[in-house]
Short mmCIF file of the C-alpha atoms (twelve columns), coordinates in Angstrom:
data_MODEL
# 
_entry.id   MODEL 
# 
loop_
_atom_site.group_PDB 
_atom_site.id 
_atom_site.type_symbol 
_atom_site.label_atom_id 
_atom_site.label_alt_id 
_atom_site.label_comp_id 
_atom_site.label_asym_id 
_atom_site.label_seq_id 
_atom_site.Cartn_x 
_atom_site.Cartn_y 
_atom_site.Cartn_z 
_atom_site.pdbx_PDB_model_num 
ATOM 1   C CA . MET A 1   0.000   0.000   0.000   1 
ATOM 2   C CA . ALA A 2   2.769   2.409   0.897   1 
ATOM 3   C CA . LEU A 3   4.645   1.788   -2.344  1 
ATOM 4   C CA . PHE A 4   1.756   1.745   -4.825  1 
ATOM 5   C CA . VAL A 5   -0.843  4.043   -3.205  1 
ATOM 6   C CA . TYR A 6   0.599   6.447   -0.655  1 
ATOM 7   C CA . ARG A 7   3.944   7.182   -2.302  1 
ATOM 8   C CA . PRO A 8   2.391   8.141   -5.689  1 
ATOM 9   C CA . PHE A 9   -0.295  10.167  -3.901  1 
ATOM 10  C CA . PHE A 10  2.231   12.274  -2.001  1 
ATOM 11  C CA . LEU A 11  4.515   12.577  -5.042  1 
ATOM 12  C CA . ASN A 12  1.571   13.977  -7.022  1 
ATOM 13  C CA . ILE A 13  1.004   16.601  -4.349  1 
ATOM 14  C CA . TYR A 14  4.705   17.469  -4.389  1 
ATOM 15  C CA . TYR A 15  4.875   17.655  -8.194  1 
ATOM 16  C CA . SER A 16  1.772   19.838  -8.321  1 
ATOM 17  C CA . ALA A 17  3.682   22.495  -6.373  1 
ATOM 18  C CA . LEU A 18  6.445   22.677  -8.996  1 
ATOM 19  C CA . ASP A 19  6.844   24.599  -12.238 1 
ATOM 20  C CA . TRP A 20  8.388   21.752  -14.165 1 
ATOM 21  C CA . THR A 21  8.466   20.651  -17.774 1 
ATOM 22  C CA . LEU A 22  8.459   16.884  -17.985 1 
ATOM 23  C CA . GLY A 23  11.913  15.650  -18.907 1 
ATOM 24  C CA . SER A 24  13.635  18.842  -17.791 1 
ATOM 25  C CA . ALA A 25  16.356  18.553  -15.156 1 
ATOM 26  C CA . ASN A 26  15.260  21.760  -13.414 1 
ATOM 27  C CA . ALA A 27  12.069  22.418  -11.478 1 
ATOM 28  C CA . THR A 28  11.032  25.566  -9.633  1 
ATOM 29  C CA . TRP A 29  9.099   25.425  -6.370  1 
ATOM 30  C CA . VAL A 30  5.935   27.560  -6.845  1 
ATOM 31  C CA . ARG A 31  3.890   26.346  -3.845  1 
ATOM 32  C CA . LEU A 32  0.157   26.794  -4.562  1 
ATOM 33  C CA . GLN A 33  0.575   29.003  -7.648  1 
ATOM 34  C CA . ASN A 34  -0.428  26.172  -10.022 1 
ATOM 35  C CA . TYR A 35  -3.714  25.729  -8.146  1 
ATOM 36  C CA . VAL A 36  -4.389  29.472  -8.099  1 
ATOM 37  C CA . GLU A 37  -3.754  29.664  -11.840 1 
ATOM 38  C CA . PHE A 38  -5.980  26.640  -12.518 1 
ATOM 39  C CA . PHE A 39  -8.943  27.907  -10.491 1 
ATOM 40  C CA . THR A 40  -8.718  31.482  -11.742 1 
ATOM 41  C CA . ARG A 41  -8.097  30.811  -15.419 1 
ATOM 42  C CA . ASP A 42  -8.632  27.220  -16.600 1 
ATOM 43  C CA . ALA A 43  -11.144 25.616  -14.246 1 
ATOM 44  C CA . GLY A 44  -14.280 26.587  -16.165 1 
ATOM 45  C CA . THR A 45  -12.992 25.250  -19.476 1 
ATOM 46  C CA . VAL A 46  -11.633 22.054  -17.947 1 
ATOM 47  C CA . LEU A 47  -14.788 21.325  -15.963 1 
ATOM 48  C CA . THR A 48  -17.077 22.087  -18.931 1 
ATOM 49  C CA . THR A 49  -15.057 19.840  -21.239 1 
ATOM 50  C CA . THR A 50  -15.042 17.071  -18.624 1 
ATOM 51  C CA . LEU A 51  -18.801 17.362  -18.159 1 
ATOM 52  C CA . ILE A 52  -19.466 17.227  -21.920 1 
ATOM 53  C CA . PHE A 53  -17.122 14.267  -22.318 1 
ATOM 54  C CA . THR A 54  -18.666 12.360  -19.403 1 
ATOM 55  C CA . VAL A 55  -22.298 12.910  -20.394 1 
ATOM 56  C CA . ALA A 56  -21.635 12.097  -24.059 1 
ATOM 57  C CA . THR A 57  -19.537 8.981   -23.497 1 
ATOM 58  C CA . VAL A 58  -21.737 7.494   -20.781 1 
ATOM 59  C CA . GLY A 59  -24.971 8.349   -22.591 1 
ATOM 60  C CA . PHE A 60  -23.917 7.099   -26.022 1 
ATOM 61  C CA . SER A 61  -22.217 3.979   -24.614 1 
ATOM 62  C CA . MET A 62  -25.356 3.046   -22.714 1 
ATOM 63  C CA . LEU A 63  -27.813 3.774   -25.532 1 
ATOM 64  C CA . ILE A 64  -25.830 2.120   -28.303 1 
ATOM 65  C CA . GLY A 65  -24.760 -0.719  -25.989 1 
ATOM 66  C CA . LEU A 66  -28.391 -1.459  -25.119 1 
ATOM 67  C CA . SER A 67  -29.368 -1.410  -28.791 1 
ATOM 68  C CA . LEU A 68  -26.552 -3.802  -29.673 1 
ATOM 69  C CA . ALA A 69  -27.446 -6.097  -26.775 1 
ATOM 70  C CA . VAL A 70  -31.056 -6.305  -27.954 1 
ATOM 71  C CA . VAL A 71  -29.890 -7.234  -31.466 1 
ATOM 72  C CA . LEU A 72  -27.265 -9.715  -30.208 1 
ATOM 73  C CA . ASN A 73  -29.825 -11.364 -27.940 1 
ATOM 74  C CA . ARG A 74  -31.836 -12.587 -30.945 1 
ATOM 75  C CA . GLN A 75  -31.278 -15.873 -32.757 1 
ATOM 76  C CA . LEU A 76  -29.065 -14.700 -35.624 1 
ATOM 77  C CA . VAL A 77  -26.678 -16.501 -37.965 1 
ATOM 78  C CA . GLY A 78  -23.132 -15.714 -36.799 1 
ATOM 79  C CA . ARG A 79  -24.327 -14.310 -33.478 1 
ATOM 80  C CA . ASN A 80  -21.262 -15.516 -31.550 1 
ATOM 81  C CA . VAL A 81  -18.894 -13.958 -34.088 1 
ATOM 82  C CA . ALA A 82  -20.843 -10.680 -33.911 1 
ATOM 83  C CA . ARG A 83  -20.616 -10.734 -30.110 1 
ATOM 84  C CA . ALA A 84  -16.857 -11.235 -30.296 1 
ATOM 85  C CA . VAL A 85  -16.480 -8.411  -32.829 1 
ATOM 86  C CA . VAL A 86  -18.499 -6.037  -30.648 1 
ATOM 87  C CA . PHE A 87  -16.490 -6.892  -27.514 1 
ATOM 88  C CA . ALA A 88  -13.043 -6.963  -29.177 1 
ATOM 89  C CA . PRO A 89  -12.278 -3.205  -28.987 1 
ATOM 90  C CA . TYR A 90  -12.653 -3.300  -25.206 1 
ATOM 91  C CA . VAL A 91  -9.720  -5.704  -24.833 1 
ATOM 92  C CA . LEU A 92  -7.471  -4.148  -27.486 1 
ATOM 93  C CA . SER A 93  -4.432  -2.077  -26.621 1 
ATOM 94  C CA . GLY A 94  -5.047  1.651   -26.183 1 
ATOM 95  C CA . VAL A 95  -1.944  2.437   -28.241 1 
ATOM 96  C CA . GLY A 96  -3.148  0.293   -31.142 1 
ATOM 97  C CA . ILE A 97  -6.581  1.866   -31.033 1 
ATOM 98  C CA . GLY A 98  -5.042  5.331   -30.984 1 
ATOM 99  C CA . MET A 99  -2.899  4.561   -34.026 1 
ATOM 100 C CA . VAL A 100 -5.827  3.153   -36.012 1 
ATOM 101 C CA . TRP A 101 -8.115  6.077   -35.211 1 
ATOM 102 C CA . MET A 102 -5.362  8.608   -35.941 1 
ATOM 103 C CA . PHE A 103 -5.185  7.068   -39.407 1 
ATOM 104 C CA . ILE A 104 -8.970  7.180   -39.769 1 
ATOM 105 C CA . PHE A 105 -9.212  10.844  -38.756 1 
ATOM 106 C CA . ASP A 106 -6.062  12.062  -40.548 1 
ATOM 107 C CA . PRO A 107 -7.188  15.009  -42.733 1 
ATOM 108 C CA . VAL A 108 -4.714  14.230  -45.538 1 
ATOM 109 C CA . THR A 109 -4.390  10.450  -45.825 1 
ATOM 110 C CA . GLY A 110 -7.166  9.210   -43.549 1 
ATOM 111 C CA . VAL A 111 -9.978  6.872   -44.481 1 
ATOM 112 C CA . LEU A 112 -12.658 9.314   -43.356 1 
ATOM 113 C CA . SER A 113 -11.042 12.077  -45.417 1 
ATOM 114 C CA . ALA A 114 -11.119 9.894   -48.526 1 
ATOM 115 C CA . VAL A 115 -14.802 9.106   -47.986 1 
ATOM 116 C CA . LEU A 116 -15.677 12.781  -47.474 1 
ATOM 117 C CA . ARG A 117 -13.657 13.832  -50.523 1 
ATOM 118 C CA . GLY A 118 -15.389 11.135  -52.585 1 
ATOM 119 C CA . MET A 119 -18.738 12.646  -51.580 1 
ATOM 120 C CA . HIS A 120 -17.416 16.162  -52.429 1 
ATOM 121 C CA . LEU A 121 -17.715 17.298  -48.799 1 
ATOM 122 C CA . PRO A 122 -15.198 19.418  -46.904 1 
ATOM 123 C CA . VAL A 123 -12.659 17.511  -44.805 1 
ATOM 124 C CA . PRO A 124 -12.590 18.825  -41.226 1 
ATOM 125 C CA . GLN A 125 -9.310  19.431  -39.441 1 
ATOM 126 C CA . TRP A 126 -10.057 17.068  -36.531 1 
ATOM 127 C CA . PHE A 127 -6.760  17.655  -34.727 1 
ATOM 128 C CA . ASN A 128 -6.648  21.454  -35.024 1 
ATOM 129 C CA . ASN A 129 -10.186 22.376  -33.971 1 
ATOM 130 C CA . PRO A 130 -10.759 21.966  -30.188 1 
ATOM 131 C CA . HIS A 131 -14.463 21.191  -30.630 1 
ATOM 132 C CA . LEU A 132 -13.838 18.580  -33.326 1 
ATOM 133 C CA . ALA A 133 -10.983 17.105  -31.277 1 
ATOM 134 C CA . LEU A 134 -13.410 16.576  -28.391 1 
ATOM 135 C CA . VAL A 135 -15.916 14.945  -30.765 1 
ATOM 136 C CA . MET A 136 -13.126 12.722  -32.105 1 
ATOM 137 C CA . VAL A 137 -12.089 11.612  -28.611 1 
ATOM 138 C CA . ILE A 138 -15.717 10.925  -27.659 1 
ATOM 139 C CA . ILE A 139 -16.225 8.770   -30.779 1 
ATOM 140 C CA . VAL A 140 -13.106 6.716   -30.062 1 
ATOM 141 C CA . TYR A 141 -13.922 6.301   -26.361 1 
ATOM 142 C CA . VAL A 142 -17.499 5.203   -27.068 1 
ATOM 143 C CA . TRP A 143 -16.302 2.754   -29.738 1 
ATOM 144 C CA . LYS A 144 -13.723 1.238   -27.379 1 
ATOM 145 C CA . ASN A 145 -16.099 0.807   -24.418 1 
ATOM 146 C CA . LEU A 146 -19.251 -0.067  -26.330 1 
ATOM 147 C CA . GLY A 147 -18.605 -3.801  -26.125 1 
ATOM 148 C CA . TYR A 148 -18.429 -3.734  -22.342 1 
ATOM 149 C CA . CYS A 149 -21.801 -2.002  -22.054 1 
ATOM 150 C CA . ALA A 150 -23.318 -4.377  -24.604 1 
ATOM 151 C CA . VAL A 151 -22.082 -7.436  -22.689 1 
ATOM 152 C CA . ILE A 152 -23.519 -6.149  -19.398 1 
ATOM 153 C CA . TYR A 153 -26.893 -5.437  -21.007 1 
ATOM 154 C CA . LEU A 154 -26.802 -8.765  -22.848 1 
ATOM 155 C CA . ALA A 155 -26.261 -10.604 -19.562 1 
ATOM 156 C CA . ALA A 156 -29.249 -8.793  -18.065 1 
ATOM 157 C CA . LEU A 157 -31.445 -9.583  -21.074 1 
ATOM 158 C CA . GLN A 158 -30.472 -13.247 -20.942 1 
ATOM 159 C CA . GLY A 159 -31.344 -13.318 -17.248 1 
ATOM 160 C CA . ILE A 160 -35.002 -12.582 -17.968 1 
ATOM 161 C CA . PRO A 161 -37.052 -15.751 -17.432 1 
ATOM 162 C CA . ARG A 162 -38.295 -17.232 -20.720 1 
ATOM 163 C CA . ASP A 163 -41.762 -17.768 -19.286 1 
ATOM 164 C CA . LEU A 164 -42.237 -14.004 -18.888 1 
ATOM 165 C CA . LEU A 165 -41.336 -13.433 -22.533 1 
ATOM 166 C CA . GLU A 166 -43.593 -16.275 -23.648 1 
ATOM 167 C CA . ALA A 167 -46.459 -14.919 -21.540 1 
ATOM 168 C CA . ALA A 168 -46.052 -11.511 -23.142 1 
ATOM 169 C CA . ALA A 169 -46.095 -13.118 -26.600 1 
ATOM 170 C CA . LEU A 170 -49.240 -15.097 -25.738 1 
ATOM 171 C CA . ASP A 171 -50.907 -11.901 -24.530 1 
ATOM 172 C CA . GLY A 172 -50.221 -10.363 -27.944 1 
ATOM 173 C CA . ALA A 173 -47.609 -7.840  -26.821 1 
ATOM 174 C CA . SER A 174 -45.488 -6.358  -29.599 1 
ATOM 175 C CA . ARG A 175 -41.686 -6.477  -29.411 1 
ATOM 176 C CA . ARG A 176 -41.629 -2.852  -28.335 1 
ATOM 177 C CA . ARG A 177 -44.235 -3.428  -25.631 1 
ATOM 178 C CA . THR A 178 -42.451 -6.586  -24.421 1 
ATOM 179 C CA . PHE A 179 -39.171 -4.697  -24.223 1 
ATOM 180 C CA . ARG A 180 -40.717 -1.768  -22.370 1 
ATOM 181 C CA . SER A 181 -42.850 -3.823  -19.958 1 
ATOM 182 C CA . VAL A 182 -40.829 -6.998  -19.414 1 
ATOM 183 C CA . CYS A 183 -37.189 -6.202  -20.217 1 
ATOM 184 C CA . CYS A 184 -37.077 -2.631  -18.871 1 
ATOM 185 C CA . PRO A 185 -40.064 -2.241  -16.567 1 
ATOM 186 C CA . ARG A 186 -40.542 0.955   -14.624 1 
ATOM 187 C CA . ARG A 187 -40.355 0.517   -10.913 1 
ATOM 188 C CA . PRO A 188 -43.549 1.312   -9.112  1 
ATOM 189 C CA . SER A 189 -43.299 4.378   -6.951  1 
ATOM 190 C CA . SER A 190 -43.147 3.479   -3.300  1 
ATOM 191 C CA . SER A 191 -45.810 5.260   -1.361  1 
ATOM 192 C CA . PRO A 192 -45.847 5.298   2.439   1 
# 
């Protein structure tokens, strides 16, 4: 605990009180000046960006993951292969994923650029525009973690007793109604 938790924790506090460029041999002790600068100048931008990133990645991962889980829960040809393909990005190396997506988003030689040029559309400068860079990072993060969300939802869908689904089918419930009432029922409000 001391080596892997407490030591890094206290080193982070120490390093946060330095004006230091990573890799430089010299560091200047600035005490709390870094914190003052952060909270007076950068905090609003950082917190807004973090909020946008969090809401977008969690929301899209959950919505798309649920949709994929519903599709992968059906009896389809090649269902096991599709499940593996959906889950694969979650276990891939972050460096490999970064390299592939850098190639996809590259404005000169990227795959997405070629598609946009083929459709006679302008090619955005993903890396130079802060708003597009955030969109790019959100897309990559959602793609990487989508499989995990889909697997969790798929496990929940497969845990639903078959007799409930069969009863809904016998009652004439549509797929949408079965999903809403059996798979994702609303909890009744508890009244005292």
